[in-house]
Short mmCIF file of C-alpha atoms and ligand atoms in Angstrom, two decimals:
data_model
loop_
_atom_site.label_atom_id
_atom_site.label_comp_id
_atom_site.label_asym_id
_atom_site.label_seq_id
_atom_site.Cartn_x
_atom_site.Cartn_y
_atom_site.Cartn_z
CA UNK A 1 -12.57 -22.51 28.93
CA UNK A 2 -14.85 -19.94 30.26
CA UNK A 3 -13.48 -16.93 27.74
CA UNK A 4 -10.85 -17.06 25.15
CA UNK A 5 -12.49 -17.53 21.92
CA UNK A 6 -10.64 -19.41 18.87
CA UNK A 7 -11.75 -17.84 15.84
CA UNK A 8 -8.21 -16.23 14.36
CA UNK A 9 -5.90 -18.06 17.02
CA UNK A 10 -3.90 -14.68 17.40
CA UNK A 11 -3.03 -12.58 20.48
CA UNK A 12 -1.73 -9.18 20.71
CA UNK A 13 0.88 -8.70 23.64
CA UNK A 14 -0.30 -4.94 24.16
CA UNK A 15 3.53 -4.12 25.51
CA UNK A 16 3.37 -0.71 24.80
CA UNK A 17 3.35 1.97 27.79
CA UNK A 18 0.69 4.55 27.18
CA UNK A 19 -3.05 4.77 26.43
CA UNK A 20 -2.95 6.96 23.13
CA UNK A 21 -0.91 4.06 21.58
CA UNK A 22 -2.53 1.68 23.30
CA UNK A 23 -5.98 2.55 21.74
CA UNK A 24 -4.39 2.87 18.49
CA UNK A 25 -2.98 -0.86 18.27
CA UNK A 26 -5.89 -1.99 19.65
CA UNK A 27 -8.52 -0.58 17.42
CA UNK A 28 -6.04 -1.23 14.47
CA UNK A 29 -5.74 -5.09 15.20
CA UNK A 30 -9.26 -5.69 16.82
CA UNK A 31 -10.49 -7.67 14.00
CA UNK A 32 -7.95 -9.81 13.79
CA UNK A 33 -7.18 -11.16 17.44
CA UNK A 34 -9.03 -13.42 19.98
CA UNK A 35 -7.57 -11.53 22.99
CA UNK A 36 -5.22 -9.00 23.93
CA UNK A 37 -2.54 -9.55 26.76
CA UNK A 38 -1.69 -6.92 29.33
CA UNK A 39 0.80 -6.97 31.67
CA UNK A 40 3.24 -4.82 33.59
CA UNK A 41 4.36 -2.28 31.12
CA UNK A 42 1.23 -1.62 30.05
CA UNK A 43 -0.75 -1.48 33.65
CA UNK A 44 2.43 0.34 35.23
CA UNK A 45 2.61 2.70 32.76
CA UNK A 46 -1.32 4.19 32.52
CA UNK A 47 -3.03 2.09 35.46
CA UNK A 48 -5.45 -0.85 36.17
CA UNK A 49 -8.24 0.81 34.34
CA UNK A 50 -6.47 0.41 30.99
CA UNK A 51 -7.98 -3.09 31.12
CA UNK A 52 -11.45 -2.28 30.84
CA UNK A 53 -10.49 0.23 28.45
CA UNK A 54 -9.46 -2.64 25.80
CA UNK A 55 -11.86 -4.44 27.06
CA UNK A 56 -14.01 -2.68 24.16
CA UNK A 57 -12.41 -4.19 21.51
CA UNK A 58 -11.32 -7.95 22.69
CA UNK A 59 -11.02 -9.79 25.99
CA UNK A 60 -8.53 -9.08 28.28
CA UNK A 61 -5.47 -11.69 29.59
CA UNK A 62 -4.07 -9.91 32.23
CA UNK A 63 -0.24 -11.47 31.90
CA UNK A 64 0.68 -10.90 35.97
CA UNK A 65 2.70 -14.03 36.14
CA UNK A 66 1.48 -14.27 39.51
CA UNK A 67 4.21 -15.99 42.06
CA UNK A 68 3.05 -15.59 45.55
CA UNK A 69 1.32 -17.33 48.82
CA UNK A 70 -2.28 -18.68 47.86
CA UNK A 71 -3.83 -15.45 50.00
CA UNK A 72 -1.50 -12.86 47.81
CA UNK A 73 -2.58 -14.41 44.52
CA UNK A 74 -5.99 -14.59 45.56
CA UNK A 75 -5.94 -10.81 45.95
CA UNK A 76 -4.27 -10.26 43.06
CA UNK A 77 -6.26 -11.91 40.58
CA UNK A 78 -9.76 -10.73 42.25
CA UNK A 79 -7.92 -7.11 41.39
CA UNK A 80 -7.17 -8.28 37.91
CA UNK A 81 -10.63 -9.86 37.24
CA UNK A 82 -12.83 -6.88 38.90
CA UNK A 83 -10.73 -4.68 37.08
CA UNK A 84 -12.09 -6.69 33.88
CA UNK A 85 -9.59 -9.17 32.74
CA UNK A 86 -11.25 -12.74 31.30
CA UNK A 87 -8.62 -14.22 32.51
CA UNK A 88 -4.85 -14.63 34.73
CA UNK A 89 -1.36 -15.29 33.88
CA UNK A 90 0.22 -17.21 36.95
CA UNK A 91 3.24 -19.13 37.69
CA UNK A 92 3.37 -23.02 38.42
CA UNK A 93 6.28 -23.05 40.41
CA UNK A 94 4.85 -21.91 43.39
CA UNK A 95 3.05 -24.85 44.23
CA UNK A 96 -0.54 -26.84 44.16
CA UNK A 97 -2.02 -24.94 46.49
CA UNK A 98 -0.95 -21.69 44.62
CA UNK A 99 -2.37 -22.47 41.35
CA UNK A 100 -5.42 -23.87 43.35
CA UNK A 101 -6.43 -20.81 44.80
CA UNK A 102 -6.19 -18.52 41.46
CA UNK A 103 -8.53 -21.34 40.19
CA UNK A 104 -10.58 -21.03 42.79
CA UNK A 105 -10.40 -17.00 42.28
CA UNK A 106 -11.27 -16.95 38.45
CA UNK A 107 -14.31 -19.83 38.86
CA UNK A 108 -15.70 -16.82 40.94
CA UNK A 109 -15.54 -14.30 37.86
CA UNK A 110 -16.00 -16.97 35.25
CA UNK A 111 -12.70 -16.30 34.36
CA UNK A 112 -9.87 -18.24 33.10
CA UNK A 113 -6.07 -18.95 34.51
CA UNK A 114 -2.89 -20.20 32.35
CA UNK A 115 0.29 -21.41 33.80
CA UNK A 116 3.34 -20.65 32.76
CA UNK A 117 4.96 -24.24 31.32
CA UNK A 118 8.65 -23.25 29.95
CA UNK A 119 9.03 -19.86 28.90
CA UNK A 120 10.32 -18.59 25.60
CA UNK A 121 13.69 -16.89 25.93
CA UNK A 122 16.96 -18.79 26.50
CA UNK A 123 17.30 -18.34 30.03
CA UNK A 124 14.19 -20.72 30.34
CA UNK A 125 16.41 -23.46 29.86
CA UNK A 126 18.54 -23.15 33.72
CA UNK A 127 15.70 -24.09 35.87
CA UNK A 128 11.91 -24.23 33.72
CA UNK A 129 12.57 -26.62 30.92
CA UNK A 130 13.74 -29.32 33.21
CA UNK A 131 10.12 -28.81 35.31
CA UNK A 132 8.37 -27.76 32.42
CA UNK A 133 6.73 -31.62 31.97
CA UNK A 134 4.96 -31.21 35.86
CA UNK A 135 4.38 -27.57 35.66
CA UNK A 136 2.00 -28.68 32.84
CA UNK A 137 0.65 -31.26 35.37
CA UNK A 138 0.02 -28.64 37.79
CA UNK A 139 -2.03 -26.93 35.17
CA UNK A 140 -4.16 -29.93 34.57
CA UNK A 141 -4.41 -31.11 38.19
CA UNK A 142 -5.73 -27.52 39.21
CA UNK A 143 -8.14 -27.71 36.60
CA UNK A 144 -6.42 -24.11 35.07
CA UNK A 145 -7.81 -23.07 31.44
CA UNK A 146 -4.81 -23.35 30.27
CA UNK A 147 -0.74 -23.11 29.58
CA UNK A 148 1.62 -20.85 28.45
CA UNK A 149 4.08 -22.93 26.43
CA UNK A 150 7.24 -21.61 24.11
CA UNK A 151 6.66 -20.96 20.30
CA UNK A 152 10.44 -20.44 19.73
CA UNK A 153 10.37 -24.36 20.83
CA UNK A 154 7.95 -26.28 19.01
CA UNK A 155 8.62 -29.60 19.94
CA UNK A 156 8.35 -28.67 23.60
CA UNK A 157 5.37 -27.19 22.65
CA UNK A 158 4.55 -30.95 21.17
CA UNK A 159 5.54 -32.68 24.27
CA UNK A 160 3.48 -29.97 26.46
CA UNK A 161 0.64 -30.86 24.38
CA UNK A 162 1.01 -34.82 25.17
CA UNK A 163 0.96 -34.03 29.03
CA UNK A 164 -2.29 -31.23 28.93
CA UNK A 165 -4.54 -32.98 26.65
CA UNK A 166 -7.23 -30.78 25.82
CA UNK A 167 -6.44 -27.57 28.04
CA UNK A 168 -6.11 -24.40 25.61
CA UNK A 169 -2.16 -23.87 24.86
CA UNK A 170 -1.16 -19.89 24.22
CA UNK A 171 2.25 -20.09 23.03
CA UNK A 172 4.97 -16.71 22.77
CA UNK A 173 7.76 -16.09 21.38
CA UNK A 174 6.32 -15.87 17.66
CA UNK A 175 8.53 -12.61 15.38
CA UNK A 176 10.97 -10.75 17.81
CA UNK A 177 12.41 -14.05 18.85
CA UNK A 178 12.15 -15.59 16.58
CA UNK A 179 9.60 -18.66 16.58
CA UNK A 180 6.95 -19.10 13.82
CA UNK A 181 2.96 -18.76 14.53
CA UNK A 182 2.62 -21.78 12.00
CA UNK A 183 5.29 -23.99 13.39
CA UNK A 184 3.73 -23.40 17.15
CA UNK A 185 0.48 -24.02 15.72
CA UNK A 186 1.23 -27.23 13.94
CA UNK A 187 3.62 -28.36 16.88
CA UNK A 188 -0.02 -28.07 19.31
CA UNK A 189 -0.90 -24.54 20.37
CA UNK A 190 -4.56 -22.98 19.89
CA UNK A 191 -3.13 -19.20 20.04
CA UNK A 192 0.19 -17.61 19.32
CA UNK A 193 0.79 -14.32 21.16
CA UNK A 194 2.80 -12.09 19.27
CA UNK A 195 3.66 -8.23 20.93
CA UNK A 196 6.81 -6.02 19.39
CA UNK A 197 6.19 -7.60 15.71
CA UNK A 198 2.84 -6.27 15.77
CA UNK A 199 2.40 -3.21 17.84
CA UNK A 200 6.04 -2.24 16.71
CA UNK A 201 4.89 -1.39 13.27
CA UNK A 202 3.49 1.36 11.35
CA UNK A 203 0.43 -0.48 10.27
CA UNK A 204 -0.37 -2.84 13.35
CA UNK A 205 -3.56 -4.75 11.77
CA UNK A 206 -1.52 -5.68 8.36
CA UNK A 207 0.96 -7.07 10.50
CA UNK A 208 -1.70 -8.81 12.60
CA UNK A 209 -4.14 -9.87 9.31
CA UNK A 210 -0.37 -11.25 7.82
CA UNK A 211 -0.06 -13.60 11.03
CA UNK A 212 -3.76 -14.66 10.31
CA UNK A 213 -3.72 -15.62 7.04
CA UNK A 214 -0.08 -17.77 8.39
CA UNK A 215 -2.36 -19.68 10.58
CA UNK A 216 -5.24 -19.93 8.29
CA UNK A 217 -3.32 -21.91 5.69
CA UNK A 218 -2.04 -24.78 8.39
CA UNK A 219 -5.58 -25.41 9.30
O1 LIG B 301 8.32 -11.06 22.03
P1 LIG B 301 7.04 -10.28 21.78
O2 LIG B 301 7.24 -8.81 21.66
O3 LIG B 301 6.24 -10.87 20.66
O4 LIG B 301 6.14 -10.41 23.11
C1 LIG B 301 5.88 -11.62 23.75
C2 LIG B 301 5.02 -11.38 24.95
O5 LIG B 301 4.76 -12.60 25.63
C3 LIG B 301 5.62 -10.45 25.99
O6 LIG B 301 4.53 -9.77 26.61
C4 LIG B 301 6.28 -11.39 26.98
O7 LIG B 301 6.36 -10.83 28.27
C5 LIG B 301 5.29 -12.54 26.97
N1 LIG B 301 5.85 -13.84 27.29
C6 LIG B 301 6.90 -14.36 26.62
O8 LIG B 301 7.42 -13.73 25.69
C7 LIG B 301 7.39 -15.63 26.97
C8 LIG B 301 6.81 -16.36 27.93
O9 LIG B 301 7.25 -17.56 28.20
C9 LIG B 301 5.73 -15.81 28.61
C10 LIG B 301 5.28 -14.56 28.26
#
């Protein structure tokens, strides 16, 4: 783990779509999260430079799910990581030699890369839960960071845990659907992301300090 620290095991899924509130959630949570994730909604809605923008206040996972040929995903995350992301979101499904090559990529930055496991919502059930077990492989074969693995699930979250050993698990899915940060903490997970529960309310750092103190007491 080259970035993610693991002081308050939070992160903020910065899903909102424009800098002003942006800034605001981010300033209003900094003291309470280990990293911030970005992804499309976000970067589509102000640009790449929004990363090193909230940069200032925690390090940046840049949550591209990245799905493509080794060369495509190389470019990608050298965009995400000069752009000032500590570390990649990518997909598992792709292959080996996919995963390899963002490895590869964020070794050059010092950077980290998680891949997806089984992800949170319902749908995840059809095709990732069944492949969920060697997707986790992948991760560990490839040397990743890390994997994403589903908080609304915790036992999955358990049995992810028995397959990565000690490779950092950040787990959604905790408030707007419904999983618990202490559950997916107990169940294995270093970090629970959390987005629309936080950023969705008026006062974005009680909310945040609230999921803190959750975790603190099932330490
Ligand atoms: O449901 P929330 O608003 O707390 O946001 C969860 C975030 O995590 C959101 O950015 C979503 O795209 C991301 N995510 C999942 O929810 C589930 C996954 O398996 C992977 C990423």
């Amino acid at each position: 783990m080259e970035s993610l620290r693991r002081n308050t095991q939070l992160i903020l899924a910065l899903d909102v779509t424009d800098v002003k509130n942006a800034i605001r959630v981010s300033k209003d949570t900094a003291e309470y999260v280990d990293a911030v994730k970005i992804g499309y909604p976000l970067v589509l809605g102000t640009g790449l430079g929004i990363i090193n923008d909230i940069c200032k206040f925690a390090p940046v996972i840049a949550d591209f799910k990245v799905a493509d040929i080794p060369n495509t995903d190389h470019l990608i995350c050298s965009q995400a990581f000069e752009a000032g992301a500590s570390a990649v979101i990518v997909h598992g499904f792709t292959g080996r030699d996919s995963v390899l090559e963002c490895v590869r990529t964020a070794k050059k930055y010092e950077g980290d890369i998680f891949v997806v496991t089984e992800m949170s919502h319902p749908g995840a059930v059809e095709f990732m839960q069944p492949k969920a077990l060697e997707l986790a492989s992948i991760a560990v074969e490839c040397k990743a960071s890390g994997v994403v693995a589903p908080a609304t699930r915790p036992e999955r979250v358990r049995q992810i845990r028995g397959v990565v050993e000690n490779l950092t698990i950040i787990s959604p899915g905790v408030g707007a659907q419904g999983g618990s940060a202490a559950d997916a903490i107990r169940a294995g997970a270093d970090h629970v992301i959390v987005g629309r529960s936080i950023y969705g309310s008026k006062t974005p750092g009680i909310e945040a300090e609230k999921i803190v103190k959750e975790i603190e007491k099932c330490r």
